[in-house]
mmCIF file of C-alpha atoms in Angstrom:
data_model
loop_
_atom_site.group_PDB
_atom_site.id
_atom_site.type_symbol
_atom_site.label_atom_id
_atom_site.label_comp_id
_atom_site.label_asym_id
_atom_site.label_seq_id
_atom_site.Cartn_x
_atom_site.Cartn_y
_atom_site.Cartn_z
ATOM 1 C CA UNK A 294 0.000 0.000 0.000
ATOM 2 C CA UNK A 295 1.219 3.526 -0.865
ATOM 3 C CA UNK A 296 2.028 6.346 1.724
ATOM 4 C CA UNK A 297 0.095 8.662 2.782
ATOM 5 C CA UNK A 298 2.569 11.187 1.194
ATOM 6 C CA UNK A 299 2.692 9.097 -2.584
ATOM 7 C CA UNK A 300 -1.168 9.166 -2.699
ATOM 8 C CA UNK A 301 -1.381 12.753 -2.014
ATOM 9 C CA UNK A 302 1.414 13.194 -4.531
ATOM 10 C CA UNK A 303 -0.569 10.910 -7.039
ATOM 11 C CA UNK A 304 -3.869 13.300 -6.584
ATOM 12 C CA UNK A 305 -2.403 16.318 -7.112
ATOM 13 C CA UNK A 306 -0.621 14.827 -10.419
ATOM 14 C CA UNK A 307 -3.910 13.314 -11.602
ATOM 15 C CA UNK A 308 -5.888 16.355 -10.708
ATOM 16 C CA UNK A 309 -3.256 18.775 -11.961
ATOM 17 C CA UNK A 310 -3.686 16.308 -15.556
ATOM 18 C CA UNK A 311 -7.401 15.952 -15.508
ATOM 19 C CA UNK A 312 -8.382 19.649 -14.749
ATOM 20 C CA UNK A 313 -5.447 21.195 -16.863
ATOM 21 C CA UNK A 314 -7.421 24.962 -16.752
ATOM 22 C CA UNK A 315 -7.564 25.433 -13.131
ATOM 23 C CA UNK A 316 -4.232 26.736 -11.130
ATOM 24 C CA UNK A 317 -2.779 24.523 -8.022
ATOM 25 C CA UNK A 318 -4.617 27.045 -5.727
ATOM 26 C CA UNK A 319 -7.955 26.700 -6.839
ATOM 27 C CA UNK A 320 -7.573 22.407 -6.984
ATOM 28 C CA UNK A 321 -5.963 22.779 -3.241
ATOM 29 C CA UNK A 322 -9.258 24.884 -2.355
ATOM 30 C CA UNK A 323 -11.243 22.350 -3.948
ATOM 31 C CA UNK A 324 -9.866 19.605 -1.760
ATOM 32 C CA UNK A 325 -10.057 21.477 1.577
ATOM 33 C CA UNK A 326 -13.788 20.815 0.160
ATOM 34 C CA UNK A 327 -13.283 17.344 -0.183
ATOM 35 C CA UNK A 328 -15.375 17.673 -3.261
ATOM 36 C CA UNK A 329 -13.845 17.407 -6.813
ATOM 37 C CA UNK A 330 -16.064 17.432 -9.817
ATOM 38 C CA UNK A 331 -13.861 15.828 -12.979
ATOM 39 C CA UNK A 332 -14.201 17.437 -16.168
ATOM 40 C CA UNK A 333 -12.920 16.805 -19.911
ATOM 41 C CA UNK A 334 -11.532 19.105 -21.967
ATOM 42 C CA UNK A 335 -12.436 17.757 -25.525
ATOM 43 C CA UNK A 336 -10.001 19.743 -28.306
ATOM 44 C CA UNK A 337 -12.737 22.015 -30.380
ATOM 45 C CA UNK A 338 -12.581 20.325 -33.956
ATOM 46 C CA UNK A 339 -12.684 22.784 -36.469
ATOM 47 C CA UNK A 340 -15.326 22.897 -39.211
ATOM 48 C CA UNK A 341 -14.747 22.157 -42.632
ATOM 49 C CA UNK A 342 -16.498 24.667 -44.438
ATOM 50 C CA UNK A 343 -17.916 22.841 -47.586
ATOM 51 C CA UNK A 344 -17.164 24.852 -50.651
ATOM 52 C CA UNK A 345 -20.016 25.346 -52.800
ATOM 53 C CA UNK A 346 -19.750 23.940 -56.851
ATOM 54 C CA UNK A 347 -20.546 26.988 -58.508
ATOM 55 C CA UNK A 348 -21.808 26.170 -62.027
ATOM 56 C CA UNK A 349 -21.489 28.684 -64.991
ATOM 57 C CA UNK A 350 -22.711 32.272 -65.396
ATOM 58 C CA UNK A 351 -24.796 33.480 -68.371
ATOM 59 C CA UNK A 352 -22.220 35.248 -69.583
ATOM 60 C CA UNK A 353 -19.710 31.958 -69.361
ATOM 61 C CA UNK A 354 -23.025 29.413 -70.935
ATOM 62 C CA UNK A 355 -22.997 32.159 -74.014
ATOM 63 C CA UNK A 356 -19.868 32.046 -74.744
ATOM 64 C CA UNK A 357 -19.201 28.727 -73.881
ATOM 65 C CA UNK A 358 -22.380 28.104 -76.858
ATOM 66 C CA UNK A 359 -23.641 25.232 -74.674
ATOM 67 C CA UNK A 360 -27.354 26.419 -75.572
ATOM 68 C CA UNK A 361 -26.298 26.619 -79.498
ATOM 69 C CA UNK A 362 -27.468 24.106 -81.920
ATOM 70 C CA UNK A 363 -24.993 22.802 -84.453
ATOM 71 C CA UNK A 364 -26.050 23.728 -88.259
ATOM 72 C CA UNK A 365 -26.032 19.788 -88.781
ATOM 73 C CA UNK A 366 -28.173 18.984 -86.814
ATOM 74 C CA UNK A 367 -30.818 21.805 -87.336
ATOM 75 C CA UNK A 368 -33.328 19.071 -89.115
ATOM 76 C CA UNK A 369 -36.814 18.661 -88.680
ATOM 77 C CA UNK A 370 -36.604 14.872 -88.809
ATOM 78 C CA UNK A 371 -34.354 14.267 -86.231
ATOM 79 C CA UNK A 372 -36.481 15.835 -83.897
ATOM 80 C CA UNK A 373 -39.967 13.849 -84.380
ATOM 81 C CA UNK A 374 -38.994 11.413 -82.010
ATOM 82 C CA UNK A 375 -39.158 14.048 -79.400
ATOM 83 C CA UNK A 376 -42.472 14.691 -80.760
ATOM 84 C CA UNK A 377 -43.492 11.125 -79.866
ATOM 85 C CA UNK A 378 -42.097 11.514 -76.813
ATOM 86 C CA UNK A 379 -44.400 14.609 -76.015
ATOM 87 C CA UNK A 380 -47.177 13.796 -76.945
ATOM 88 C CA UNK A 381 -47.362 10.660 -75.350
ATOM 89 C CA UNK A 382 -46.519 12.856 -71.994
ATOM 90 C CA UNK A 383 -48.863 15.105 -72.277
ATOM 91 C CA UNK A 384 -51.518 11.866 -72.727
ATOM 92 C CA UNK A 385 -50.165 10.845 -69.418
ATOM 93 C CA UNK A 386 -50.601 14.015 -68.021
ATOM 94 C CA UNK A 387 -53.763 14.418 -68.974
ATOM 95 C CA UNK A 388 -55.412 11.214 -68.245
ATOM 96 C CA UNK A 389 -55.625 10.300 -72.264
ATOM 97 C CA UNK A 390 -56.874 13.383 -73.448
ATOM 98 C CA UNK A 391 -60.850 11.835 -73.342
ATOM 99 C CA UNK A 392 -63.509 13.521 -74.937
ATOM 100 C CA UNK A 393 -65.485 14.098 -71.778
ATOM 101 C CA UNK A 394 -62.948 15.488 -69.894
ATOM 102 C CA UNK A 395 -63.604 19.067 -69.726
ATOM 103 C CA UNK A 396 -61.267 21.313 -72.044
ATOM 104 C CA UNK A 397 -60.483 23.895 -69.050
ATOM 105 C CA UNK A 398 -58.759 21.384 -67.640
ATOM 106 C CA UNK A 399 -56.795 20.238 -70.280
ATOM 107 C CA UNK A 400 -55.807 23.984 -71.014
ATOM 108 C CA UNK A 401 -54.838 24.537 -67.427
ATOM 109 C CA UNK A 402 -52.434 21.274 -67.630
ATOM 110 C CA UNK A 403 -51.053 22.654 -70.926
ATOM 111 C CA UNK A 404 -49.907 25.980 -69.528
ATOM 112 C CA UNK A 405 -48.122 24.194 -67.087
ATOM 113 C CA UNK A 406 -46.569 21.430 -68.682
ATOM 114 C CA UNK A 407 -43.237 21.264 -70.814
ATOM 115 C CA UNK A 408 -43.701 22.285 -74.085
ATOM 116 C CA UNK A 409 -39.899 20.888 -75.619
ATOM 117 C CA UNK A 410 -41.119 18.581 -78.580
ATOM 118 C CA UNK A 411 -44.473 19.869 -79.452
ATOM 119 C CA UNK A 412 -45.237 21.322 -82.490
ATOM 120 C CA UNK A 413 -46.648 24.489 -82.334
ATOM 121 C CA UNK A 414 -47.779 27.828 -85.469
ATOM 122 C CA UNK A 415 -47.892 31.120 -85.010
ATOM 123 C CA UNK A 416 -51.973 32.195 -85.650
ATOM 124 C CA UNK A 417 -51.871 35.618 -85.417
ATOM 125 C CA UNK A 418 -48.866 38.162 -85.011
ATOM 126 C CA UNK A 419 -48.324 41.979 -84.794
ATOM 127 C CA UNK A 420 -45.784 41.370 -87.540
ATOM 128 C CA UNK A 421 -46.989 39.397 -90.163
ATOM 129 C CA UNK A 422 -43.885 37.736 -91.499
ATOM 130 C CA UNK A 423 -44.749 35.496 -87.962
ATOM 131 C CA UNK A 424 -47.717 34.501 -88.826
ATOM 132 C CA UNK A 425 -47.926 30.961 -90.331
ATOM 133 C CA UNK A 426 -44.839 29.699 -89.360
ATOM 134 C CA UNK A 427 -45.044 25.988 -87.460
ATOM 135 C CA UNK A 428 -42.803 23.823 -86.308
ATOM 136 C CA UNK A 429 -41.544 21.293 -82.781
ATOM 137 C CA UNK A 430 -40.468 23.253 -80.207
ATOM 138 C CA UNK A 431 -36.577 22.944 -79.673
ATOM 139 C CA UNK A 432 -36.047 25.327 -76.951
ATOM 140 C CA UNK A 433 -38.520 27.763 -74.970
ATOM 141 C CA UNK A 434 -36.640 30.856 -73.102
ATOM 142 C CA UNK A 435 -38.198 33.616 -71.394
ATOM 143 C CA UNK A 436 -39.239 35.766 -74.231
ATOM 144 C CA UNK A 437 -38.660 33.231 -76.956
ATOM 145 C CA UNK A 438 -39.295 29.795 -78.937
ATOM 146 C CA UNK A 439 -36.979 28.609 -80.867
ATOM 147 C CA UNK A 440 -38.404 26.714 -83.360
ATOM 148 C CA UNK A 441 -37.351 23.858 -86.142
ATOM 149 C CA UNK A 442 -39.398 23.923 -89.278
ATOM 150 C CA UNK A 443 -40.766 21.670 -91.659
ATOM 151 C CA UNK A 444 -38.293 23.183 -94.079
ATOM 152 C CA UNK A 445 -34.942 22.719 -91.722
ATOM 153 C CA UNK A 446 -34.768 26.351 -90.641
ATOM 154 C CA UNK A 447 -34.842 27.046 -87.024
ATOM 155 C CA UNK A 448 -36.443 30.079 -86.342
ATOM 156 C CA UNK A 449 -36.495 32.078 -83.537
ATOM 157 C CA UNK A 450 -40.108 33.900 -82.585
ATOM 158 C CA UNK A 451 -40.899 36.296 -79.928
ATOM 159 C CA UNK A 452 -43.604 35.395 -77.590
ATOM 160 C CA UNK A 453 -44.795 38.967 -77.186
ATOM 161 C CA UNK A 454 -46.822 39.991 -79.488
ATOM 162 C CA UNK A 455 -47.641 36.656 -81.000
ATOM 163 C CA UNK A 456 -50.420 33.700 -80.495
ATOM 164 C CA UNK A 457 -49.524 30.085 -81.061
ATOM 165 C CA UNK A 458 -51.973 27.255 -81.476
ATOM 166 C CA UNK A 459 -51.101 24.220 -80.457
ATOM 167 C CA UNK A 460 -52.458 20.639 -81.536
ATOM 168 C CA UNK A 461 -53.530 17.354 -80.114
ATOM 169 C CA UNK A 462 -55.443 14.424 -80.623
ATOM 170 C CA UNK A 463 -57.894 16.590 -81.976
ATOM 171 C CA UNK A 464 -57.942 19.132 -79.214
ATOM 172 C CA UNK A 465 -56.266 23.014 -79.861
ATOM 173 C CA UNK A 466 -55.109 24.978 -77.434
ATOM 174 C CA UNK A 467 -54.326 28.453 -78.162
ATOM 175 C CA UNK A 468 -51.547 29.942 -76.406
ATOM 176 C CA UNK A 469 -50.584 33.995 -75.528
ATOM 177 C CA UNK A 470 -47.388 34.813 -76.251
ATOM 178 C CA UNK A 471 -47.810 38.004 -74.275
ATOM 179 C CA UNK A 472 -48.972 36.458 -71.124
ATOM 180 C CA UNK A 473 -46.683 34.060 -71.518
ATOM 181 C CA UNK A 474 -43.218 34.855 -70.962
ATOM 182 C CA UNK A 475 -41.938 33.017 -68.519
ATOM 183 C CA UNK A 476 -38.966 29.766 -68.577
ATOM 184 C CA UNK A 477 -40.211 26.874 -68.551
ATOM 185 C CA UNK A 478 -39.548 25.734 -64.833
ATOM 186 C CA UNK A 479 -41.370 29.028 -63.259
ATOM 187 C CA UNK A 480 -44.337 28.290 -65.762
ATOM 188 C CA UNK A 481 -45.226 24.675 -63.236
ATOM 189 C CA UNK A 482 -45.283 26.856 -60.311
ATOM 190 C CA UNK A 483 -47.654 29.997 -61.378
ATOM 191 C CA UNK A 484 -51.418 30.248 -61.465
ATOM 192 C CA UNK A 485 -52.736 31.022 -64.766
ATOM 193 C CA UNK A 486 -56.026 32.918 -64.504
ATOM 194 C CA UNK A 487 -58.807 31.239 -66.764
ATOM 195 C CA UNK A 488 -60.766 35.007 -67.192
ATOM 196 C CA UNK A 489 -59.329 38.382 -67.932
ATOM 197 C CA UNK A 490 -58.621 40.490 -70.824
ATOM 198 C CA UNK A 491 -56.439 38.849 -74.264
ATOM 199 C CA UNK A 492 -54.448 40.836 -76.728
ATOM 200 C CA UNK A 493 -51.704 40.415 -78.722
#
């Protein structure tokens, strides 16, 4: 067994190692208390800060031409696949497009749903050189469809100003431009209203 001395000498080393913030005074105060409360001192791990992927500006994507489609492959045929493709989404969307299912319904869908692959003609334009012109739907933009013809020239028409009908399974939808402009993504989140005053 150790001495009375060696044990006091082995608490003051332990207590001097296990409290390592507190001076010799305040530990020999403590004891006079005969009441020592233990603590840990964990070392503070410092936080990683995650760095952020930061993908391309506008500026960057435009000159990068990432949006840009190549002359060879600005051909109506390639893209009536996509057609296929949309139109059978839009049955889906729309429960098979029946004949008793009311057309509001059908229109509200439509305004909200993604519009890449249909094929669409502009009915009635401010400028006439617009009017007449159909063709699928390559890529839809704020302010703009871009649009591949039956004649392999993509065209690019404003949505202001312009109304564009829009065909299937026997149903039209008429489409406009002018309350229109918005991308595609913010279109699924807005409420159209069904009433209110249409121009051009």
């Amino acid at each position: 067994p150790q001495g009375s001395e060696e044990a006091k000498a082995f608490v003051n080393a332990f207590l001097k190692h296990s409290m390592p913030k507190m001076k010799d005074e305040a530990i020999q105060d403590i004891l006079t208390r005969k009441a020592v409360v233990l603590e840990h001192y964990s070392k503070k791990k410092t936080k990683q800060k995650k760095k952020k992927t930061k993908g391309f500006t506008a500026k960057q994507r435009r000159e990068m031409r990432l949006f840009e489609i190549e002359p060879e492959q600005q051909r109506y045929a390639i893209f009536l696949p996509l057609h296929e493709l949309w139109k059978q989404y839009i049955r889906d969307l729309c429960h098979g497009l029946k004949p008793d299912v009311q057309p509001h319904v059908i229109q509200g869908k439509l305004l909200k749903a993604d519009l890449h692959g249909a094929i669409v003609t502009v009915t009635k334009s401010k400028c006439p050189s617009y009017v007449g012109i159909t063709g699928i739907i390559l890529q839809e933009f704020k302010h703009v469809f871009k649009i591949i013809t039956k004649e392999d020239k993509l065209k690019v028409v404003p949505k202001l100003n312009n109304v564009f009908s829009l065909e299937i399974d026997g149903f039209i939808s008429y489409i406009y431009g002018s309350k229109f402009q918005l991308r595609a993504s913010e279109r699924s989140a807005k409420k159209f209203k069904l009433k209110g005053t249409i121009d051009l």
